[in-house]
Amino acid sequence: MLQDIGQTGVKGSRIALGAMRMNALDVKEAEKVIATSVDNGINFFDHADIYGGGESEIRFRDALKNLDVNREDLILQSKCGIRKGFFDFSKEHILASVDGILERLGTDYLDFLVLHRPDTLWEPEEVAEAFNHLTSTGKVRHFGVSNQNRSQMEFLQSYLDKPLAVNQLQLSPVHAPMISSGLEVNMTTSGANDRDGGIIDYCRLNKVTIQAWSPFQIDLSKGLFSGNPDYKELNATISTLAEKYGVSDEAIIVAWILRHPANIQTIVGSMNPERITRIADAEKVDLTRPEWYEIYIKAGHILP
């Protein structure tokens, strides 16, 4: 199933494949991952210039050459701005990064370029100049950000001619501060801490697509919640729902994200073709409101 990506008019799959680990595959394995994704309706592929030191983009390029898939039928997104030991949103770095990305991906253009993590030393005028140049030269069609809060997005948007299309943010049933802060309003509980300025509502109001990354993780340091003894009740609930709907546990987790009315696009990073197929079954599931909240509560969150 496809959805609108921002206000761009681009129709992207609700589930996107993140290519962070593609450098670990050989070309034949990468071919199977891409082909399996396309066969399951995934047309959106997310990259970054730092993934595998650039090797993930090269592996994707080499694999795509051997497949009967047209570039125009795919949506390619990549990210830039993270450098060794610091962040860099300078015009010079953005332009150089895109040239490198295009060469490694073997394409003339990116559908989306995303700024990877906030750079506190950024000059929005420089970013705007870089975006304008990339638009005028046809190298990038649309732009977005990653891990930015509402005020950062508003600040950057005030300098841009085109609306930002996406914001890539971490979200899973366990890692859900952007949801908790909107439920525990005016409370002194830990979930009431508004870390992002009401980013979900901001993105909905401004038709920005949220891209959820790490949908199966607790956080970056604690790994997956599946099989974790601290989340027995959550995993049991997910398994019960998986049996009810005749899908995998992974599909239920992604369906939980897709059920949110913000039309969140989920980025999954599996390089296992069988698992990608199982995850794609999330499209078959429409969780009820009580089921959605049951997963949320069993993940350790509270309701007022």
Short mmCIF file of C-alpha atoms in Angstrom, two decimals:
data_model
loop_
_atom_site.label_atom_id
_atom_site.label_comp_id
_atom_site.label_asym_id
_atom_site.label_seq_id
_atom_site.Cartn_x
_atom_site.Cartn_y
_atom_site.Cartn_z
CA MET A 1 0.00 0.00 0.00
CA LEU A 2 1.23 3.48 -0.88
CA GLN A 3 0.90 6.74 1.00
CA ASP A 4 1.59 10.40 0.29
CA ILE A 5 5.07 11.43 1.37
CA GLY A 6 4.76 14.93 2.78
CA GLN A 7 3.28 17.41 0.31
CA THR A 8 5.46 16.17 -2.53
CA GLY A 9 2.91 14.20 -4.52
CA VAL A 10 5.23 11.19 -4.26
CA LYS A 11 3.52 7.91 -3.38
CA GLY A 12 5.77 5.76 -1.21
CA SER A 13 5.23 2.40 0.42
CA ARG A 14 4.10 2.57 4.03
CA ILE A 15 6.94 0.19 4.87
CA ALA A 16 10.39 1.26 3.66
CA LEU A 17 13.59 -0.74 3.62
CA GLY A 18 16.56 0.77 5.46
CA ALA A 19 19.83 -0.26 3.82
CA MET A 20 22.15 0.40 6.77
CA ARG A 21 23.40 -3.21 6.89
CA MET A 22 23.48 -3.95 3.17
CA ASN A 23 27.28 -3.66 3.10
CA ALA A 24 27.41 -7.00 4.99
CA LEU A 25 25.81 -8.77 2.01
CA ASP A 26 27.38 -9.89 -1.23
CA VAL A 27 25.79 -8.69 -4.48
CA LYS A 28 23.64 -11.80 -4.93
CA GLU A 29 22.30 -11.54 -1.40
CA ALA A 30 21.56 -7.85 -1.90
CA GLU A 31 19.71 -8.67 -5.12
CA LYS A 32 17.43 -11.03 -3.22
CA VAL A 33 16.75 -8.45 -0.50
CA ILE A 34 15.82 -5.77 -3.03
CA ALA A 35 13.77 -8.13 -5.19
CA THR A 36 11.91 -9.48 -2.16
CA SER A 37 11.15 -5.95 -1.01
CA VAL A 38 9.79 -4.94 -4.41
CA ASP A 39 7.75 -8.16 -4.65
CA ASN A 40 6.15 -7.25 -1.31
CA GLY A 41 5.18 -3.75 -2.45
CA ILE A 42 8.14 -1.86 -0.97
CA ASN A 43 9.27 0.89 -3.35
CA PHE A 44 11.02 3.17 -0.83
CA PHE A 45 14.68 2.57 0.08
CA ASP A 46 16.45 4.57 2.78
CA HIS A 47 20.21 5.09 2.73
CA ALA A 48 22.82 7.31 4.40
CA ASP A 49 26.31 8.28 3.34
CA ILE A 50 27.74 6.79 6.55
CA TYR A 51 26.08 3.36 6.25
CA GLY A 52 28.90 0.89 5.88
CA GLY A 53 31.22 3.80 5.14
CA GLY A 54 29.36 4.25 1.86
CA GLU A 55 29.59 0.55 0.95
CA SER A 56 25.88 -0.04 1.55
CA GLU A 57 24.99 2.38 -1.24
CA ILE A 58 27.52 0.73 -3.55
CA ARG A 59 26.13 -2.73 -2.82
CA PHE A 60 22.62 -1.48 -3.54
CA ARG A 61 23.79 0.00 -6.87
CA ASP A 62 25.58 -3.15 -7.96
CA ALA A 63 22.64 -5.36 -7.02
CA LEU A 64 20.09 -3.16 -8.75
CA LYS A 65 22.00 -3.42 -12.04
CA ASN A 66 21.22 -7.12 -12.17
CA LEU A 67 17.49 -6.79 -11.49
CA ASP A 68 14.64 -6.08 -13.86
CA VAL A 69 13.64 -3.01 -11.89
CA ASN A 70 13.45 0.52 -13.29
CA ARG A 71 15.05 3.32 -11.27
CA GLU A 72 11.96 5.44 -11.89
CA ASP A 73 9.81 2.88 -10.09
CA LEU A 74 11.87 3.21 -6.91
CA ILE A 75 12.05 6.01 -4.37
CA LEU A 76 15.61 6.53 -3.16
CA GLN A 77 16.37 8.52 -0.06
CA SER A 78 19.75 9.17 1.53
CA LYS A 79 21.02 11.18 4.44
CA CYS A 80 24.08 13.32 5.14
CA GLY A 81 25.53 15.48 7.90
CA ILE A 82 27.24 13.01 10.23
CA ARG A 83 31.02 13.11 10.07
CA LYS A 84 33.60 11.42 12.29
CA GLY A 85 33.38 13.20 15.62
CA PHE A 86 31.01 16.00 14.58
CA PHE A 87 27.96 17.01 12.57
CA ASP A 88 28.19 19.19 9.47
CA PHE A 89 25.30 20.96 7.72
CA SER A 90 27.55 23.37 5.85
CA LYS A 91 26.68 24.07 2.23
CA GLU A 92 30.03 22.71 1.10
CA HIS A 93 29.57 19.42 2.92
CA ILE A 94 25.95 18.92 1.84
CA LEU A 95 26.81 19.44 -1.83
CA ALA A 96 29.89 17.21 -1.68
CA SER A 97 27.91 14.52 0.17
CA VAL A 98 25.18 14.43 -2.46
CA ASP A 99 27.72 14.07 -5.27
CA GLY A 100 29.23 11.10 -3.44
CA ILE A 101 25.82 9.57 -2.75
CA LEU A 102 24.73 9.84 -6.37
CA GLU A 103 27.96 8.24 -7.58
CA ARG A 104 27.71 5.37 -5.11
CA LEU A 105 24.03 4.74 -5.87
CA GLY A 106 24.61 5.05 -9.61
CA THR A 107 21.75 7.48 -10.13
CA ASP A 108 21.37 11.03 -11.44
CA TYR A 109 19.02 12.14 -8.69
CA LEU A 110 17.72 11.46 -5.21
CA ASP A 111 14.01 11.54 -4.54
CA PHE A 112 14.71 12.67 -0.96
CA LEU A 113 17.73 14.06 0.86
CA VAL A 114 17.52 14.08 4.65
CA LEU A 115 19.74 15.94 7.12
CA HIS A 116 21.06 13.25 9.47
CA ARG A 117 20.84 14.38 13.13
CA PRO A 118 20.78 18.07 14.15
CA ASP A 119 23.92 20.19 13.77
CA THR A 120 23.89 22.91 16.45
CA LEU A 121 26.43 24.93 14.42
CA TRP A 122 24.22 25.03 11.35
CA GLU A 123 23.49 28.19 9.42
CA PRO A 124 20.02 27.83 7.89
CA GLU A 125 20.95 30.21 5.09
CA GLU A 126 23.68 27.79 4.02
CA VAL A 127 21.32 24.83 4.15
CA ALA A 128 18.79 26.74 2.05
CA GLU A 129 21.46 27.65 -0.50
CA ALA A 130 22.53 24.02 -0.72
CA PHE A 131 18.94 22.83 -1.13
CA ASN A 132 18.24 25.45 -3.81
CA HIS A 133 21.35 24.43 -5.75
CA LEU A 134 20.47 20.75 -5.54
CA THR A 135 16.94 21.49 -6.74
CA SER A 136 18.03 23.69 -9.65
CA THR A 137 20.58 21.13 -10.83
CA GLY A 138 18.07 18.29 -10.59
CA LYS A 139 20.17 16.31 -8.14
CA VAL A 140 17.55 16.21 -5.37
CA ARG A 141 13.80 16.49 -5.68
CA HIS A 142 12.65 16.76 -2.06
CA PHE A 143 14.15 17.35 1.38
CA GLY A 144 13.66 16.33 4.98
CA VAL A 145 15.29 16.08 8.38
CA SER A 146 16.06 13.39 10.91
CA ASN A 147 15.72 13.46 14.70
CA GLN A 148 14.72 17.13 14.81
CA ASN A 149 12.23 18.70 17.16
CA ARG A 150 9.46 21.14 16.30
CA SER A 151 11.41 24.36 16.82
CA GLN A 152 14.34 23.11 14.75
CA MET A 153 12.00 22.24 11.90
CA GLU A 154 10.23 25.59 12.11
CA PHE A 155 13.55 27.43 12.17
CA LEU A 156 14.85 25.67 9.07
CA GLN A 157 11.53 25.84 7.25
CA SER A 158 11.46 29.62 7.58
CA TYR A 159 14.46 29.78 5.20
CA LEU A 160 13.23 27.24 2.65
CA ASP A 161 11.16 27.69 -0.49
CA LYS A 162 9.81 24.14 -0.39
CA PRO A 163 8.12 22.46 2.59
CA LEU A 164 10.10 19.82 4.41
CA ALA A 165 8.72 16.42 3.46
CA VAL A 166 9.88 14.04 6.19
CA ASN A 167 11.28 13.78 9.70
CA GLN A 168 12.93 10.48 10.60
CA LEU A 169 12.38 9.71 14.29
CA GLN A 170 12.91 6.69 16.51
CA LEU A 171 9.63 4.98 17.42
CA SER A 172 8.65 1.57 18.73
CA PRO A 173 6.01 0.38 21.20
CA VAL A 174 8.69 0.65 23.92
CA HIS A 175 10.46 3.79 22.69
CA ALA A 176 7.49 6.14 22.30
CA PRO A 177 8.23 9.47 24.06
CA MET A 178 6.56 11.45 21.28
CA ILE A 179 3.33 9.57 22.05
CA SER A 180 3.64 9.46 25.83
CA SER A 181 4.08 13.22 26.15
CA GLY A 182 0.78 13.73 24.36
CA LEU A 183 -1.05 11.36 26.70
CA GLU A 184 0.51 12.27 30.05
CA VAL A 185 -0.25 15.96 29.65
CA ASN A 186 -0.01 18.12 32.79
CA MET A 187 1.35 15.21 34.80
CA THR A 188 4.58 14.77 36.79
CA THR A 189 5.24 11.30 35.39
CA SER A 190 8.35 10.55 33.35
CA GLY A 191 6.38 10.15 30.14
CA ALA A 192 5.00 13.68 30.48
CA ASN A 193 8.40 15.12 29.60
CA ASP A 194 7.90 16.77 26.20
CA ARG A 195 11.23 16.16 24.51
CA ASP A 196 10.31 17.23 20.99
CA GLY A 197 7.77 20.06 21.20
CA GLY A 198 4.76 18.00 20.20
CA ILE A 199 6.39 16.70 17.03
CA ILE A 200 3.58 14.35 16.02
CA ASP A 201 0.97 17.11 16.03
CA TYR A 202 3.37 19.51 14.30
CA CYS A 203 4.04 17.03 11.51
CA ARG A 204 0.34 16.25 11.09
CA LEU A 205 -0.53 19.95 10.93
CA ASN A 206 2.18 20.60 8.34
CA LYS A 207 1.73 17.38 6.36
CA VAL A 208 5.25 16.14 7.15
CA THR A 209 5.69 12.37 6.99
CA ILE A 210 7.23 10.86 10.11
CA GLN A 211 9.53 7.97 9.28
CA ALA A 212 9.83 5.59 12.24
CA TRP A 213 13.25 3.99 12.64
CA SER A 214 14.24 1.07 14.89
CA PRO A 215 10.64 -0.15 15.34
CA PHE A 216 11.78 -3.29 17.18
CA GLN A 217 14.22 -1.72 19.64
CA ILE A 218 14.05 -0.56 23.23
CA ASP A 219 16.66 2.09 22.48
CA LEU A 220 20.08 2.25 20.86
CA SER A 221 21.89 0.85 23.91
CA LYS A 222 19.46 -1.87 25.07
CA GLY A 223 18.68 -3.65 21.82
CA LEU A 224 15.49 -5.49 20.90
CA PHE A 225 12.51 -5.95 23.20
CA SER A 226 11.59 -9.25 21.53
CA GLY A 227 12.79 -12.05 23.80
CA ASN A 228 13.86 -9.58 26.47
CA PRO A 229 12.77 -10.86 29.92
CA ASP A 230 11.86 -7.32 30.97
CA TYR A 231 9.09 -7.30 28.35
CA LYS A 232 7.43 -10.69 28.81
CA GLU A 233 3.90 -9.28 28.97
CA LEU A 234 4.42 -7.15 25.87
CA ASN A 235 5.83 -10.04 23.86
CA ALA A 236 3.03 -12.34 25.02
CA THR A 237 0.42 -9.78 23.93
CA ILE A 238 2.09 -9.34 20.55
CA SER A 239 2.22 -13.11 20.02
CA THR A 240 -1.46 -13.49 20.92
CA LEU A 241 -2.41 -10.83 18.39
CA ALA A 242 -0.10 -12.38 15.79
CA GLU A 243 -1.94 -15.67 16.17
CA LYS A 244 -5.31 -13.91 15.94
CA TYR A 245 -4.41 -12.15 12.68
CA GLY A 246 -2.38 -15.00 11.23
CA VAL A 247 0.83 -13.00 10.88
CA SER A 248 4.25 -12.81 12.55
CA ASP A 249 5.10 -10.91 15.71
CA GLU A 250 7.15 -8.50 13.57
CA ALA A 251 4.07 -7.71 11.49
CA ILE A 252 2.05 -6.85 14.60
CA ILE A 253 4.75 -4.46 15.80
CA VAL A 254 4.85 -2.64 12.46
CA ALA A 255 1.04 -2.68 12.29
CA TRP A 256 1.02 -0.90 15.66
CA ILE A 257 2.98 1.97 14.12
CA LEU A 258 0.94 1.99 10.90
CA ARG A 259 -2.29 2.13 12.92
CA HIS A 260 -1.48 5.64 14.19
CA PRO A 261 -3.50 8.25 12.23
CA ALA A 262 -0.37 10.34 11.62
CA ASN A 263 0.30 8.03 8.63
CA ILE A 264 3.76 7.17 9.92
CA GLN A 265 6.04 5.40 7.45
CA THR A 266 8.00 2.56 9.06
CA ILE A 267 11.64 1.93 8.12
CA VAL A 268 12.78 -1.64 8.71
CA GLY A 269 16.42 -2.62 8.43
CA SER A 270 16.23 -6.38 8.00
CA MET A 271 18.50 -7.96 5.40
CA ASN A 272 16.66 -11.28 5.69
CA PRO A 273 14.29 -11.81 2.73
CA GLU A 274 12.02 -14.16 4.70
CA ARG A 275 11.73 -11.65 7.53
CA ILE A 276 11.00 -8.83 5.09
CA THR A 277 8.13 -10.91 3.73
CA ARG A 278 6.81 -11.51 7.25
CA ILE A 279 7.05 -7.81 8.09
CA ALA A 280 5.18 -6.84 4.92
CA ASP A 281 2.16 -8.75 6.26
CA ALA A 282 1.62 -5.77 8.59
CA GLU A 283 -0.41 -4.28 5.74
CA LYS A 284 -3.01 -7.03 6.32
CA VAL A 285 -3.57 -6.02 9.94
CA ASP A 286 -5.84 -3.26 11.21
CA LEU A 287 -5.49 -3.26 14.98
CA THR A 288 -8.50 -2.18 16.97
CA ARG A 289 -8.25 0.77 19.31
CA PRO A 290 -8.24 -1.48 22.43
CA GLU A 291 -5.53 -3.68 20.87
CA TRP A 292 -3.35 -0.68 20.06
CA TYR A 293 -3.62 0.63 23.62
CA GLU A 294 -3.03 -2.81 25.09
CA ILE A 295 0.34 -3.01 23.30
CA TYR A 296 1.16 0.52 24.44
CA ILE A 297 0.40 -0.24 28.10
CA LYS A 298 2.14 -3.63 28.10
CA ALA A 299 5.22 -1.85 26.72
CA GLY A 300 5.50 -0.11 30.09
CA HIS A 301 3.61 3.14 29.47
CA ILE A 302 0.72 4.46 31.52
CA LEU A 303 -2.58 6.14 30.87
CA PRO A 304 -3.70 8.98 33.16
#
